[in-house]
């Protein structure tokens, strides 16, 4: 039986204010473009409620809260699949996450990546198209450990949270550096608590690994950093992909990840590359990455495609209506300070941070066609988020035909053997 579907994918959607009543210049053109595809994906990087959750002690940066009324405007863009797992999912603790799920479900917005327990958070979500059924499995690698959803037991309920992909970070160092670390460890007592735990029988020292505080060091002939995805998380996500493949023609995987390689935000961490390729091996047709708020390259792998980061689609990080006390304390502001003062203080009046990085405010939207398990076409449509507007007005996307975006993306994709041309305002990816 022949199957086919058309896909469009957007990156981070951080929306905190209502759309203008009559839309905005370029809005109708963008919506018409998005709605021309069968499967329309976006990453929801916020919680949805009106102060219905307790602010977490740790946030994803900004404590991200979007009023439920804004979901009406989000739906106007026409997306029909969403990832809700990211570094903001638990900004307002379990209550905020549960409220988010309730509001999304009330509007029948299909989401994946979070749930009331680990089984729910790991589960695929499905959409039926004219000539195919498509599944989405979603996860995040950027999260605090206690945000991970918990397993159900027959005698105990699970824990709401995210479908997390953990990873190990190992620092391989030459002998001279290892000797220096060991020489410092005892005088400064950096391993005192760990050593006591091992002494009491509640822990162990890994063979070949020297712990310096929370960091793992391995003696080697060269000095380098290696990141490795957690095997249990990989197996769980692979099982979800395989189950989705049994129930659908095509499977998408969405992964939110800030981690980088060589202190370069444009380079994905090694573990993300390993994980993404394993998703294709498990049966996914595409991996849709997002998280660092800028683009990363793309890779053809076997019969699938990997986008390591799609950057931002809509970004209104600085117009949240409320922030908890912790936010104001962090920036040494008085108790009666308001949000606008907080945002100006954080950015030093727009002179530092994401507000000043043009890469955050220009991106692209890939669209591709799959026929009978084969990707037959990939196009890259540039979008612009108005970098030069004031922080309280910028962030809304329009189609831009900006060649420099495609050129940057092509350069980032070259190491993966990907070839991209710019034709008639869009990027055209050569299919191997």
XYZ file of C-alpha atoms in Angstrom:
432
model
C 0.000 0.000 0.000
C 1.390 3.406 -0.976
C 1.790 5.998 1.765
C 2.740 9.659 1.638
C 2.698 12.722 3.839
C 4.005 16.275 3.788
C 5.665 17.765 6.879
C 6.606 21.203 8.187
C 8.503 21.721 11.440
C 9.074 24.812 13.577
C 11.528 25.321 16.408
C 10.924 26.953 19.783
C 7.584 28.670 20.272
C 7.851 30.872 23.373
C 4.641 32.905 23.221
C 3.587 35.193 26.086
C 1.317 37.841 24.555
C -1.810 37.874 22.410
C -1.599 38.367 18.656
C -2.779 41.707 17.277
C -6.535 41.611 16.740
C -6.231 41.613 12.946
C -2.992 39.644 12.757
C 0.187 41.343 11.589
C 2.012 41.989 8.340
C 3.112 38.646 6.908
C 0.930 36.577 9.250
C -1.601 35.432 6.626
C 1.151 34.410 4.219
C 2.912 32.386 6.927
C -0.279 30.648 8.070
C -1.279 29.746 4.508
C 2.175 28.220 4.012
C 2.045 26.179 7.241
C -1.482 24.906 6.628
C -0.528 23.559 3.209
C 1.165 20.560 4.886
C -0.346 17.422 6.398
C 1.798 17.330 9.548
C 2.642 20.621 11.251
C 4.982 20.467 14.256
C 6.120 23.065 16.819
C 7.875 23.012 20.187
C 5.894 24.639 23.020
C 8.488 26.159 25.341
C 6.256 27.356 28.161
C 3.814 26.267 30.835
C 0.136 27.175 30.389
C -1.799 28.506 33.392
C -2.620 31.625 35.390
C -0.430 31.193 38.488
C -1.856 27.724 39.128
C 1.475 26.169 40.034
C 4.102 26.883 42.666
C 7.252 28.500 41.228
C 10.046 25.964 41.133
C 13.258 26.569 43.058
C 15.017 26.041 39.723
C 13.762 27.336 36.399
C 14.770 26.980 32.790
C 16.016 30.594 32.851
C 12.890 32.691 32.738
C 10.038 31.186 34.748
C 7.897 30.566 31.696
C 4.132 30.976 32.074
C 1.644 31.652 29.293
C -1.975 32.579 29.997
C -4.422 29.888 28.731
C -6.137 32.434 26.475
C -2.984 32.600 24.321
C -3.564 29.005 23.178
C -6.324 30.392 20.962
C -3.729 32.464 19.111
C -1.224 29.613 18.934
C -3.850 27.486 17.192
C -4.219 30.176 14.508
C -0.811 29.191 13.139
C -2.263 25.787 12.271
C 0.137 23.384 14.017
C -1.251 19.955 14.862
C 1.602 18.231 16.768
C 3.550 19.654 19.693
C 6.444 18.803 21.985
C 5.849 19.999 25.565
C 9.095 18.622 27.050
C 11.838 21.202 27.550
C 13.836 23.103 30.145
C 10.735 25.104 31.158
C 8.246 22.242 31.601
C 8.532 22.289 35.401
C 9.107 26.010 35.981
C 5.949 25.956 38.125
C 6.427 22.488 39.624
C 4.024 19.583 39.261
C 0.920 21.765 39.587
C 2.046 23.959 36.710
C 2.776 20.944 34.526
C -0.575 19.323 35.297
C -2.378 22.598 34.543
C -0.514 22.830 31.226
C -1.641 19.349 30.251
C -5.254 20.112 31.206
C -5.380 23.251 29.071
C -3.758 21.560 26.072
C -6.113 18.587 26.340
C -9.166 20.850 26.693
C -8.335 22.274 23.252
C -7.441 18.846 21.809
C -3.878 19.996 21.121
C -1.856 16.829 20.499
C 1.319 16.912 22.585
C 4.033 14.490 23.665
C 7.042 14.480 25.993
C 5.337 15.140 29.342
C 2.828 13.129 31.314
C 1.328 12.176 34.643
C 3.872 9.358 34.889
C 6.812 8.085 32.855
C 4.692 5.793 30.676
C 2.489 8.719 29.653
C 5.456 11.054 29.111
C 7.190 8.470 26.907
C 4.127 7.540 24.887
C 3.692 8.474 21.204
C 0.908 10.758 20.060
C -0.719 10.135 16.669
C -2.312 12.084 13.840
C -4.149 10.685 10.840
C -3.555 12.239 7.417
C -5.176 11.456 4.074
C -2.550 8.938 2.979
C -0.642 8.088 6.154
C -0.720 7.909 9.919
C 2.055 9.795 11.726
C 3.365 9.490 15.299
C 5.417 11.847 17.466
C 7.722 10.771 20.303
C 9.158 13.681 22.289
C 11.817 14.134 24.962
C 14.199 16.665 26.512
C 17.873 16.432 27.428
C 17.821 19.818 29.200
C 16.160 19.432 32.591
C 16.835 19.137 36.311
C 16.960 15.548 37.569
C 13.853 15.833 39.720
C 11.798 16.897 36.680
C 11.956 13.352 35.286
C 8.581 11.612 35.243
C 8.351 8.593 37.547
C 7.228 5.038 36.801
C 3.899 3.657 38.016
C 3.907 0.691 40.372
C 1.053 -1.585 41.305
C 1.314 -0.190 44.867
C 2.337 3.428 44.176
C 1.370 6.094 41.675
C 3.915 7.541 39.279
C 5.242 11.097 39.215
C 4.326 13.796 36.678
C 7.247 15.101 34.672
C 9.213 15.008 31.432
C 10.433 12.217 29.194
C 14.082 12.853 29.967
C 17.220 11.889 28.097
C 20.084 11.935 30.593
C 23.726 11.816 29.591
C 27.149 11.232 31.118
C 29.974 13.729 30.773
C 33.500 12.280 30.987
C 36.681 14.348 30.929
C 39.586 12.378 29.485
C 42.876 13.920 30.635
C 46.559 13.269 30.258
C 48.452 11.861 33.251
C 49.898 15.215 34.326
C 46.411 16.679 34.698
C 45.112 13.600 36.505
C 48.007 13.748 38.962
C 47.240 17.418 39.632
C 43.553 16.674 40.268
C 44.370 13.864 42.690
C 46.894 16.040 44.491
C 44.266 18.760 45.023
C 41.343 16.495 45.949
C 42.308 15.607 49.539
C 43.494 19.033 50.760
C 40.306 20.762 49.594
C 38.130 17.735 50.608
C 36.120 17.957 47.403
C 35.304 14.225 47.576
C 34.740 14.032 51.347
C 30.990 13.388 51.186
C 31.334 10.860 48.382
C 34.151 9.019 50.133
C 32.052 8.754 53.282
C 29.123 7.382 51.289
C 31.388 4.733 49.751
C 32.828 3.928 53.179
C 29.310 3.344 54.543
C 28.551 0.966 51.688
C 26.022 3.121 49.844
C 28.169 3.901 46.820
C 31.128 2.679 44.862
C 34.077 4.065 42.963
C 33.851 3.324 39.247
C 36.835 1.463 37.847
C 39.016 3.772 35.818
C 37.051 6.899 36.781
C 38.282 9.508 39.240
C 35.576 11.727 40.696
C 36.526 15.342 41.327
C 33.391 16.623 42.990
C 30.566 15.824 40.590
C 32.802 15.530 37.542
C 34.185 12.302 36.092
C 37.823 12.128 34.947
C 39.507 9.302 33.038
C 43.237 9.119 32.447
C 44.031 8.958 28.735
C 46.726 9.734 26.206
C 44.844 12.841 25.049
C 42.727 15.472 26.763
C 39.134 15.770 25.569
C 35.496 15.779 26.702
C 33.105 12.950 25.855
C 29.338 12.872 26.352
C 27.326 9.652 26.238
C 23.520 9.217 26.321
C 22.015 7.230 29.171
C 21.441 3.636 28.037
C 18.191 3.154 29.942
C 16.692 6.365 28.538
C 17.860 5.442 25.028
C 16.229 2.022 25.334
C 12.944 3.475 26.635
C 12.730 6.056 23.839
C 13.707 3.470 21.215
C 10.902 1.213 22.491
C 8.429 4.075 22.093
C 9.623 4.666 18.525
C 9.308 0.974 17.692
C 5.810 0.827 19.161
C 4.838 3.960 17.219
C 6.188 2.403 14.016
C 3.894 -0.583 14.556
C 0.919 1.764 14.787
C 1.851 4.424 12.212
C 3.439 4.810 8.806
C 5.932 7.470 9.892
C 7.476 8.458 13.231
C 8.883 11.843 14.188
C 11.141 12.331 17.209
C 11.417 15.714 18.887
C 14.348 16.383 21.242
C 15.003 19.579 23.216
C 18.711 19.998 23.965
C 20.892 22.962 24.937
C 24.118 20.961 25.360
C 26.874 21.907 22.933
C 30.279 20.731 21.768
C 33.573 22.636 22.134
C 31.884 25.657 23.778
C 30.144 26.382 20.466
C 26.335 26.708 20.611
C 26.117 25.912 16.902
C 27.676 22.466 17.428
C 25.487 19.781 19.020
C 26.920 17.712 21.852
C 28.295 14.314 20.889
C 25.623 12.433 22.842
C 22.888 14.231 20.872
C 24.357 12.991 17.606
C 24.523 9.438 18.992
C 20.961 9.624 20.266
C 19.537 11.127 17.078
C 21.085 8.470 14.858
C 19.778 5.749 17.185
C 16.253 7.163 16.726
C 16.530 6.697 12.957
C 17.878 3.191 13.575
C 14.806 2.478 15.726
C 12.418 3.494 12.929
C 11.994 7.284 12.952
C 11.917 9.132 9.632
C 13.049 12.468 11.124
C 14.528 13.889 14.326
C 13.525 17.481 15.080
C 15.925 19.207 17.467
C 15.498 22.535 19.255
C 16.647 24.226 22.444
C 19.642 26.583 22.054
C 17.497 29.272 20.354
C 19.786 29.247 17.324
C 20.142 26.975 14.323
C 22.352 23.894 14.195
C 23.096 21.828 11.108
C 21.208 18.930 9.545
C 22.314 15.415 8.645
C 21.034 12.757 6.282
C 21.341 9.464 8.124
C 20.313 6.234 6.380
C 16.724 6.793 5.192
C 16.026 9.616 7.636
C 16.970 13.207 8.371
C 18.186 14.899 11.550
C 17.764 18.605 12.292
C 20.007 19.266 15.295
C 18.279 22.575 16.090
C 15.566 24.501 14.291
C 16.226 27.674 16.287
C 13.296 29.905 17.227
C 9.945 30.120 15.494
C 8.283 32.644 17.827
C 10.174 34.160 20.769
C 8.608 36.430 23.412
C 10.875 35.598 26.323
C 10.891 39.123 27.763
C 7.134 39.748 27.969
C 6.043 37.275 30.607
C 3.407 38.833 32.865
C 4.725 37.464 36.170
C 7.968 36.220 37.706
C 8.459 34.726 41.185
C 10.400 36.333 44.003
C 13.460 34.226 43.128
C 13.787 36.062 39.797
C 13.950 39.494 41.428
C 16.297 38.302 44.153
C 18.622 36.891 41.483
C 19.009 40.355 39.964
C 19.147 42.192 43.323
C 15.900 44.048 42.711
C 13.536 45.387 45.395
C 10.560 43.332 46.487
C 8.098 45.649 44.720
C 9.918 45.587 41.353
C 7.826 44.641 38.294
C 8.519 42.426 35.290
C 9.626 45.163 32.908
C 12.247 46.409 35.341
C 13.409 42.828 35.851
C 13.825 42.169 32.135
C 15.682 45.445 31.567
C 17.964 44.688 34.497
C 18.692 41.159 33.308
C 19.637 42.338 29.815
C 21.355 45.531 31.022
C 18.844 47.473 28.953
C 19.198 45.260 25.901
C 22.999 45.227 25.759
C 23.640 41.583 26.751
C 21.978 38.194 26.394
C 19.730 36.636 23.771
C 18.304 40.032 22.918
C 21.615 41.018 21.290
C 22.284 37.837 19.260
C 20.864 38.231 15.751
C 20.960 34.426 15.283
C 18.155 34.113 17.846
C 15.905 36.318 15.719
C 16.329 34.723 12.291
C 15.726 31.074 11.566
C 14.186 28.671 9.093
C 11.297 26.239 8.794
C 12.031 22.948 7.023
C 9.327 21.246 4.993
C 9.689 17.781 3.502
C 7.774 15.082 1.684
C 7.877 11.371 2.480
C 6.617 8.747 0.036
C 6.734 5.037 0.786
C 9.333 5.399 3.569
C 11.591 7.647 1.493
C 12.165 11.383 1.841
C 11.764 12.762 -1.670
C 12.100 16.519 -1.089
C 13.364 18.924 1.588
C 12.979 22.697 1.396
C 14.133 25.281 3.950
C 12.052 28.445 4.303
C 13.777 31.374 6.072
C 11.844 33.311 8.728
C 12.557 36.577 10.513
C 11.588 37.587 14.090
C 12.363 41.353 13.907
C 15.718 41.592 15.678
C 15.744 45.404 15.499
C 12.423 46.027 17.252
C 12.178 46.787 21.012
C 12.181 43.668 23.220
C 8.449 44.032 23.954
C 7.535 43.984 20.219
C 9.996 41.595 18.607
C 9.512 37.853 18.264
C 6.679 37.355 15.738
C 7.688 35.293 12.666
C 7.379 36.223 8.996
C 8.707 34.522 5.865
C 11.859 36.406 4.901
C 13.689 34.901 1.852
C 16.915 35.716 3.727
C 19.775 34.017 1.872
C 22.262 34.556 4.716
C 20.212 32.255 6.983
C 20.397 29.460 4.435
C 24.103 30.096 3.865
C 24.825 29.844 7.619
C 22.749 26.691 7.913
C 24.476 25.154 4.891
C 27.890 25.835 6.423
C 26.851 24.186 9.710
C 25.545 21.192 7.751
C 28.667 20.670 5.632
C 30.446 18.474 8.237
C 27.538 16.020 7.890
C 27.920 15.865 4.106
C 24.720 17.832 3.512
C 24.489 19.961 0.371
C 22.095 22.934 0.207
C 21.402 25.418 -2.595
C 19.471 28.691 -2.445
C 16.798 28.870 -5.172
C 13.916 31.341 -5.459
C 14.122 32.439 -1.823
C 14.319 29.002 -0.193
C 16.966 26.399 0.560
C 16.862 23.230 -1.517
C 18.496 20.204 0.104
C 20.118 17.647 -2.138
C 18.628 14.217 -1.378
C 21.341 11.505 -1.361
